[in-house]
Every structure is written in structure tokens, then in C-alpha cells.
XYZ file of C-alpha atoms in Angstrom:
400
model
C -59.496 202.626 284.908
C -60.432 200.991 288.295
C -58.218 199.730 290.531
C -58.876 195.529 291.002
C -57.492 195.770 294.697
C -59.656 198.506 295.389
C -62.504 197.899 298.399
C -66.048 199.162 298.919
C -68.437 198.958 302.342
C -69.264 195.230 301.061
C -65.720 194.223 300.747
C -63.215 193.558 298.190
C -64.085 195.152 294.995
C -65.520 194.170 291.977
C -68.750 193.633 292.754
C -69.870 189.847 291.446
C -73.312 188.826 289.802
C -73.484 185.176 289.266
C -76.183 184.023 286.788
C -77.429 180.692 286.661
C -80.465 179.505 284.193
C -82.760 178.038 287.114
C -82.810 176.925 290.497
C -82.490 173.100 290.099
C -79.150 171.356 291.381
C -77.221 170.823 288.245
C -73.590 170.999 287.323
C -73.372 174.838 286.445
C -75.595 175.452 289.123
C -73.988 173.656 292.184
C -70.672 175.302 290.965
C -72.217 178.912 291.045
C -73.302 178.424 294.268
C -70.077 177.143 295.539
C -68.046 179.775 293.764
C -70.588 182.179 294.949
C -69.981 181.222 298.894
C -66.589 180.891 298.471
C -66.268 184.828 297.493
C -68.357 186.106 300.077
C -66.520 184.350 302.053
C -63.446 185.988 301.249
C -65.181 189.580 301.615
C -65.776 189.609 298.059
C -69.611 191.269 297.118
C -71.209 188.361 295.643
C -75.039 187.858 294.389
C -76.589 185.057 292.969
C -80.081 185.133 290.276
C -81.584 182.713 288.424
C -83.319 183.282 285.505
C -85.907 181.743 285.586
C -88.030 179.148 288.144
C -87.769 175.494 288.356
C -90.904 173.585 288.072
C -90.105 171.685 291.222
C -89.410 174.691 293.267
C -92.621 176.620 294.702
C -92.462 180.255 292.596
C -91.523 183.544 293.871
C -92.651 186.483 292.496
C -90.413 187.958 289.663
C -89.235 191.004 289.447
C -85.791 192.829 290.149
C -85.639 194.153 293.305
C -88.684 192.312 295.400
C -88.723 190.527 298.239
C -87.043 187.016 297.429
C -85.766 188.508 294.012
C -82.071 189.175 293.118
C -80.551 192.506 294.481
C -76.812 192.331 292.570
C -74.572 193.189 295.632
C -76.837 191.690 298.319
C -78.028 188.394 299.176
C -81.818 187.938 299.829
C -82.206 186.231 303.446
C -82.980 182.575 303.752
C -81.669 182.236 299.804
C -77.687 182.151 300.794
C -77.777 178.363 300.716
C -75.669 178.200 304.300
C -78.263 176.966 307.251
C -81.273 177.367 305.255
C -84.073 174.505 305.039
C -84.172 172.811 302.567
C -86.793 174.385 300.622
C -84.961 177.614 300.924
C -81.333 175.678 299.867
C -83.549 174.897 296.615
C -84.458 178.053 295.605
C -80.345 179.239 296.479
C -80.967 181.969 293.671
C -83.599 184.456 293.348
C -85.515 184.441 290.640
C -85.110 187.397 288.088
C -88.427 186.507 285.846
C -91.442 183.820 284.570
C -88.918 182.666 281.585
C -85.429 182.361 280.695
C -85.123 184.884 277.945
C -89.093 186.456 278.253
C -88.473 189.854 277.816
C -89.381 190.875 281.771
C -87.059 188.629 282.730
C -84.508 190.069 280.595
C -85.052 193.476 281.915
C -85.305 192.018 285.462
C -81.355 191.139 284.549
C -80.457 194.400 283.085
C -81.396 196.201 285.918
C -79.793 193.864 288.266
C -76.345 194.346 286.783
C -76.431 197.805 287.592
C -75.504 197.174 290.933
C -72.637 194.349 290.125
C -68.926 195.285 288.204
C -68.948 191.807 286.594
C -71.531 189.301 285.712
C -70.426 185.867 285.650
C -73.012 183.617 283.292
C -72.819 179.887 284.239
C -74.436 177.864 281.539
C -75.506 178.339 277.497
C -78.544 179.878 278.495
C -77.209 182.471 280.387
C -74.978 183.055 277.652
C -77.813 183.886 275.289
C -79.639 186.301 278.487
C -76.300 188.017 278.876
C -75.369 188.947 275.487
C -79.024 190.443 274.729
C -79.592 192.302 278.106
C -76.678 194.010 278.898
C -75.992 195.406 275.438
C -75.238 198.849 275.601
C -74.412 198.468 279.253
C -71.106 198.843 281.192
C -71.448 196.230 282.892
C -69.371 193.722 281.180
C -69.893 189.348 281.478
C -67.379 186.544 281.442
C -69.281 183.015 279.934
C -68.227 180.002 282.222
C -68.591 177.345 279.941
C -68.880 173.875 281.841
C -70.245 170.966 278.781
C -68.305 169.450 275.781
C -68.040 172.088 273.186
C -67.809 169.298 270.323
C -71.651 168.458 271.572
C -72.929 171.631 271.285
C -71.375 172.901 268.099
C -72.147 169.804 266.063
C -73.977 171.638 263.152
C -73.255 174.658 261.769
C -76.618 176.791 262.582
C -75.629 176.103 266.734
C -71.883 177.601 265.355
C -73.055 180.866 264.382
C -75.366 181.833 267.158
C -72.850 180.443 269.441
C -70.046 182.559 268.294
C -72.601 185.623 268.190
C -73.073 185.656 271.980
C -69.633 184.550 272.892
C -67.991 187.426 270.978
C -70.301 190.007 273.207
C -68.507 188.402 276.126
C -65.568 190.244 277.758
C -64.363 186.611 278.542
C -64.823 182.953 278.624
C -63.911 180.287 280.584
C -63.520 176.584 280.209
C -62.285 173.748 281.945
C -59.314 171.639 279.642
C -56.961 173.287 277.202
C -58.629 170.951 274.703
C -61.755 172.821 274.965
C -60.403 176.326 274.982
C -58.403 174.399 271.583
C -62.452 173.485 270.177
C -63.665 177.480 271.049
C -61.065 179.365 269.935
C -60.704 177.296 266.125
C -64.799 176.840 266.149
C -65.673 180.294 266.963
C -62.355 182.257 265.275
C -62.351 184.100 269.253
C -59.072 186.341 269.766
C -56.420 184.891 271.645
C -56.424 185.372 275.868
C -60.534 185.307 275.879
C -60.943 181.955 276.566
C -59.447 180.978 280.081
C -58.924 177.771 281.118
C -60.048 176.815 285.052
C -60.773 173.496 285.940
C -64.188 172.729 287.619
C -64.084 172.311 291.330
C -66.402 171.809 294.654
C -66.139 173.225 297.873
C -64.939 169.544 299.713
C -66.789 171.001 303.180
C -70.434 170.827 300.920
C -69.359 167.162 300.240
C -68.407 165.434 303.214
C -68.476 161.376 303.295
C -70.562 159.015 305.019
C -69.333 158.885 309.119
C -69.300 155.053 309.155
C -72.093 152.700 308.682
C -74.962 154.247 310.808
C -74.568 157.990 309.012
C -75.233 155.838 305.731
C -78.350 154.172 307.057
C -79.823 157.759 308.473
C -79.066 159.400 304.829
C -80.833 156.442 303.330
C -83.839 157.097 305.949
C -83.687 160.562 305.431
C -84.210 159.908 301.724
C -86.996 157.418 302.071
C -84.449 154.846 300.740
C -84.160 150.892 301.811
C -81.278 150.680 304.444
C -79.769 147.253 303.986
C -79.156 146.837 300.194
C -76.781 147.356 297.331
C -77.871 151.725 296.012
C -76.370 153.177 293.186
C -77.180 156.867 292.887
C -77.936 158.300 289.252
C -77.788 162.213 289.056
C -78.301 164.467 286.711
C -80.828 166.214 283.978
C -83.309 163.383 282.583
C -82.696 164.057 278.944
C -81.677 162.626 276.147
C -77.428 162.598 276.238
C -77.274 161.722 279.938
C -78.940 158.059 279.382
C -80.931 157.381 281.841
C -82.000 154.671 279.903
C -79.066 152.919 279.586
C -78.705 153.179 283.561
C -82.319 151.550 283.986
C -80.587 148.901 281.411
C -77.839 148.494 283.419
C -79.770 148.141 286.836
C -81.968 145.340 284.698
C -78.935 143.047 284.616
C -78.414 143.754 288.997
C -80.928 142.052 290.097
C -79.840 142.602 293.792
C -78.807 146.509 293.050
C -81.651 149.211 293.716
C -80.955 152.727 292.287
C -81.799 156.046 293.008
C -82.236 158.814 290.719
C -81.895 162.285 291.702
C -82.956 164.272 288.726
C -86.188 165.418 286.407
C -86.758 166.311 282.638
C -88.735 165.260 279.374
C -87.844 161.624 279.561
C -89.204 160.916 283.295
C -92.521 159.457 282.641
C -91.675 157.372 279.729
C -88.970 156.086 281.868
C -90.442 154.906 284.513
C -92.083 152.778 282.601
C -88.775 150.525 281.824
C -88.802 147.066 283.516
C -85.895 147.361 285.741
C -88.033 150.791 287.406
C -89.710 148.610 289.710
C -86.003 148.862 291.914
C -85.278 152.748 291.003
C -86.231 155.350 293.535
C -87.129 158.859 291.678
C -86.539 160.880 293.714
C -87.113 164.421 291.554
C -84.511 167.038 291.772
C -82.925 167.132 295.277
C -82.386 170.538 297.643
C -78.567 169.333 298.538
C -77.278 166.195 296.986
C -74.995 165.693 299.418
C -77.032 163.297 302.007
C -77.580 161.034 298.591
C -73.680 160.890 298.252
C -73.658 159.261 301.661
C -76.315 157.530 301.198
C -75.144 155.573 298.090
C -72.157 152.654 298.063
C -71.661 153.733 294.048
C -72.453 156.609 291.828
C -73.411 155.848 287.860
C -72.838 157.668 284.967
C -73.979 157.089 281.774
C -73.636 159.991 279.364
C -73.440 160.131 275.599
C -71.639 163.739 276.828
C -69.850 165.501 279.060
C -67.438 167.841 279.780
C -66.108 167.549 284.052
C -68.870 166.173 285.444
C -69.630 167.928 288.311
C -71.278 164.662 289.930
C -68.251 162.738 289.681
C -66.264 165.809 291.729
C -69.175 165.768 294.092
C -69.333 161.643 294.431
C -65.282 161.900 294.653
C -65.386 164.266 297.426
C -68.106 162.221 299.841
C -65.808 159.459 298.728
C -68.160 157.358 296.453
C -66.292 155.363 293.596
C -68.069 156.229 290.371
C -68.706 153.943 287.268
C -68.750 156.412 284.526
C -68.726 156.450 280.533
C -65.472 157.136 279.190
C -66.853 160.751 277.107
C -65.350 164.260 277.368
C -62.526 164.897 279.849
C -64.581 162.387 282.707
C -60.942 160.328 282.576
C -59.775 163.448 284.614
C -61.959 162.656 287.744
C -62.553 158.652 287.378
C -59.208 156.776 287.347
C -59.808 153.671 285.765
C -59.436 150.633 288.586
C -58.164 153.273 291.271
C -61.211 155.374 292.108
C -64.100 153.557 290.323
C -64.422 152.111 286.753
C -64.464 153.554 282.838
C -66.515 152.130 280.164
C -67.446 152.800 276.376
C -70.331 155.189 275.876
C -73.726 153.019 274.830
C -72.704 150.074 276.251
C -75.536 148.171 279.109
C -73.424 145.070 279.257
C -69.860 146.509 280.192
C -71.303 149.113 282.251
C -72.997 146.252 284.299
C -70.224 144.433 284.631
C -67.997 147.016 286.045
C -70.799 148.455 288.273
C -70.980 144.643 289.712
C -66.760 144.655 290.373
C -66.780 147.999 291.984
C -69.805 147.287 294.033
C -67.720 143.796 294.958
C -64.761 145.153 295.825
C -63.016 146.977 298.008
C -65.666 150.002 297.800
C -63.747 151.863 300.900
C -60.491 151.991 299.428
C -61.854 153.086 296.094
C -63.705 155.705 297.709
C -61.096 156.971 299.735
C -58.549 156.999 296.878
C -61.690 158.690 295.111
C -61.610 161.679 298.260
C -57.656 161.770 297.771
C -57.784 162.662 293.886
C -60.385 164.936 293.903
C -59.086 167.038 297.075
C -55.969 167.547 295.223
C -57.283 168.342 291.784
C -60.853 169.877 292.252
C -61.291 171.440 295.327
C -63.144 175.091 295.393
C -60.476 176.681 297.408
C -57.519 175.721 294.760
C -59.142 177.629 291.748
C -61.155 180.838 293.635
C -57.484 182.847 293.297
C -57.900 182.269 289.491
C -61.577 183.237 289.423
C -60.878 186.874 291.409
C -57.461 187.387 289.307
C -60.070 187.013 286.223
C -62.636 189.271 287.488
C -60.364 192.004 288.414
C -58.905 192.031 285.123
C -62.515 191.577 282.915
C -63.494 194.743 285.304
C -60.584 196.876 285.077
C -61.339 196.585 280.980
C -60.817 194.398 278.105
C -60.281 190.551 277.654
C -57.626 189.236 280.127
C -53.892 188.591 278.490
């Protein structure tokens, strides 16, 4: 059995893969990265892939091993995400193949693992990518589960193939007891897989606004007006995050503009909504971090969630955030300390507490916002968990 404390020429032993589905900025994906950092930092071998491309990202060509493709153990130059430009910062990850589960792609991954102790899969479709190309490996790959299991295991056909790839894993993480609680009963796994770790930022990715003239410059930066009211919208343009319901709510600001950092299915039916005319698309974003500083609010307006990601982010650049009251989002938005909660589906209320947060005092909000999320989410608080998991996924079996 091998040693956890043992080291190798590229540091501290095991040897980390971090999988991520593609290289867009989403929740998952802006953790992996973090986490990813954070253990290379610490002399830990690190690697991150993506599956797959993103649309909005110029394409690399796939295949394991190539120049500007994932090497498990290495990190490709100019893809690290530290002092890279921005296009570089975008793409983060390299890309393993064309698809997310096309067979090449697949192979791509089983190849890459050879070089890595532990794969860590960040997201449901590197769950499914996992489980079918490193059967038969040694290799073995903890899940990091980030959403809402009740969303995703609302019928009974999403159950089963859920429980089929999260039984192949050697672990699984999650972020409340409530949802280890949901995976354990929904999915009959043995007791000690699932491991709870909250979700968490790196605070130094994050940092606020430096007064009023570092706002205006992020706002230029962005191609955003400089003297108004901006609400920043993040996040996946589908279905359960609502971007609808945001346009709604920015219909009843009339002196609010918005900007929306995001793509997906629903964009061009979208911005066709009346209130688009004072939203500012502006498509999936290499760092959202100069938006954060940019923006005097952040909106959320899910039908689902589990941590929001965003609303750690937001917290840390100290933004207040008006959010929807769904999943464990009460954890990061304290109602009338650090923004403002609201009913899921509702245009009206969400208005109206967008318009009192965006009234008041948005500084003290913001900073109380900073305060809570330094001490509950920060990157550096959960990274001992993370390596005390690794080590014991790698030196064999579920951890106890």
C-alpha cells in the first residue's frame, strides 16, 4: 500500500488529475481551477483537462499528450491560469477531445490518468467520463459533487444511472450534510463514501473594487456604462438559473442596467425580452473577477442550486447579492446582513429587494459580505481536507 506522505521529483505525492467538463467559467469549473492552484502551490503534482471545448473558446487540437493537451502530472504552458492573457486564462484546461463522452475523448482521458494517482471529477458529466474510461484501470476517481441532488434525481430513470456511476467511484464529495443525507438514502451508497467539504474560493482570485475609480476602469474594461446603477447576472443561460426572471426583474428598474456574464440555449430568445434593451451580454467571461468590481450588486435567480459558487465569488470582491432562497444559498447570503433572500419565481419581490440593497448602505453590506465569506469559504480553509481525502482514496478504498 502507498505511503500518502510519500514525495516524488514533482512534489508531494499523490499525483492529482482534475477533470472538468469544458473550459467555460462555471461553478465546478472556477473551483477546479482554484483547488487546482492551490495544490501546486503547496508542492502537490496537480493537472487540469477538460473534456471537451467550449464553443466560445478558439479549439485546440485534441488528443492526449499534444501540444496544448492535458499531460496528467504537468501543466501545459500559458494554460496554468496565473499571468496568462486572457484568452489563455479561458482555455485554463487542456482539452482531452471534440466531445464530452465521444469515444476519442474518452480514450484521450484514459490515457491521461496513467500518469495521475487520483482523478478528481468536478461536475455530472465528468462523473459519467470517469466511470466509463477508467474501468479496469488503477487509477481510482473521487466525484465532487457541487448542485442540489434533489434537482437532479427527481425521476427515477436519472436515479439509476446516477447511482451506476457513483458506485464506480472510490469517493464522493458534497458540500452540506443534507446532501450527503439525499446521496447516501437516494443512491443506497455505503457509509464514509460520501464526504462532506464545503465549497470555497481562493479570496486572492476575488479581490474588491479599490475605491471608486478601480470600479469605473472594470466597467471600461468591460465595455460597460460608468456612471449608473449595474447588477451583474452570472451563470449558465438555461432553463433552472432564470435568466428570465432576472430580465423581469430589471423590467421593473427602470434606472438599473445589468450585465450578464454567461451563454447557453436560451440566449437568443432572450434577448429578445423588453427589459434587454438595458442588459449587457457579455458571453462567457475569461476571469469574472473585473465584473465583480465592476458591479454595485450581484443577482441570482435560480429555480436550483446547491453553494453557488457566484455568491462565494460576489462575497469575496465584496458585492451584496440578491439571491433566491433554493438549496443551501442561505449559507452564503444572510438575509438583511450581506444582501437580500427571496422566494424562488417571484419578479416582484426580487425587484423590490434588488431596489433596497441597491439603496442602501451597499458598502457595509458588501463588506459584511467579504467578512462572512473569508471565514466560511475561503480556498485555503478546506485544501487540508481535500489532500487528507486524496491520500486516503490513493492509499486504497473509500475513506472512513
Amino acid at each position: 500500500m502507498p505511503d500518502p506522505t510519500a514525495a516524488d521529483s514533482a512534489g508531494a505525492r499523490p499525483r492529482v488529475l482534475h477533470l472538468i467538463s469544458d473550459e467555460r467559467r462555471g461553478g465546478a469549473q472556477n473551483f477546479a481551477r482554484d483547488l487546482h492552484r492551490e495544490l501546486r502551490r503547496r508542492g502537490q503534482a496537480s493537472a487540469l483537462c477538460a473534456l471537451a471545448p467550449h464553443p466560445a473558446v478558439p479549439p485546440a487540437r485534441p488528443g492526449a499528450g499534444a501540444a496544448g493537451v492535458c499531460t496528467a502530472g504537468t501543466v501545459v504552458p500559458g494554460t496554468c491560469g496565473e499571468g496568462c492573457p486572457d484568452t489563455a486564462r479561458l482555455r485554463a484546461a487542456a482539452v482531452l477531445g471534440p466531445g464530452r463522452l465521444r469515444p476519442s475523448t474518452l480514450w484521450a482521458l484514459r490515457s491521461a490518468a496513467r500518469a495521475a494517482d487520483v482523478v478528481l471529477a468536478h461536475g455530472s458529466d465528468t462523473l459519467a467520463a470517469c466511470a466509463l474510461a477508467l474501468a479496469g484501470t488503477p487509477t481510482p476517481f473521487v466525484y465532487v459533487s457541487v448542485g442540489h441532488p434533489r434537482y437532479w434525481t427527481a425521476n427515477r430513470l436519472r436515479r439509476l444511472r446516477g447511482g451506476a456511476l457513483m458506485h464506480r467511484a472510490a469517493a464522493v464529495t458534497t458540500l452540506t450534510d443534507e446532501a450527503r443525507e439525499v446521496l447516501e438514502e437516494q443512491f443506497e451508497l455505503p457509509g464514509g463514501k460520501v464526504r462532506v467539504i464545503p465549497n470555497s474560493r481562493a479570496a486572492e482570485s476575488y479581490p474588491p473594487a479599490d475605491g471608486r475609480d478601480d470600479r469605473r476602469a472594470a466597467r471600461h474594461a468591460l465595455g460597460l456604462p460608468a456612471d449608473v446603477l449595474l447588477v451583474a447576472w452570472i451563470g449558465a443561460i438555461a432553463p433552472e438559473k432564470r435568466l428570465d426572471l432576472a430580465l423581469d426583474v430589471l423590467d421593473r428598474l427602470p434606472d438599473v442596467r445589468m450585465a450578464v456574464a454567461g451563454d447557453g440555449p436560451l440566449l437568443e430568445a432572450l434577448a429578445r425580452h423588453p427589459a434587454a434593451a438595458r442588459a449587457h451580454f457579455l458571453g462567457p467571461l475569461p476571469d469574472p473577477a473585473p465584473l465583480y468590481r465592476a458591479a454595485d450588486a450581484l443577482l441570482l435567480t435560480s429555480d436550483s442550486e446547491g453553494v453557488p459558487g457566484a455568491l462565494i465569488e460576489a462575497a469575496l470582491a465584496g458585492v451584496p447579492a440578491v439571491a433566491t432562497d433554493v438549496g443551501w444559498v442561505r449559507e452564503v447570503v444572510r438575509d438583511g446582513a450581506t444582501g437580500a433572500l427571496v422566494a424562488p419565481g417571484d419578479p416582484l419581490a426580487l425587484a423590490e429587494a434588488l431596489a433596497k440593497v441597491l439603496a442602501c448602505n451597499r458598502a457595509g453590506l458588501g463588506a459584511a459580505a467579504r467578512a462572512h465569506a473569508l471565514e466560511h469559504f475561503e480556498l485555503g480553509a478546506v485544501v487540508d481536507d481535500w489532500q487528507r481525502l486524496v491520500a486516503e482514496v490513493w492509499a486504497g478504498g473509500p475513506p472512513s
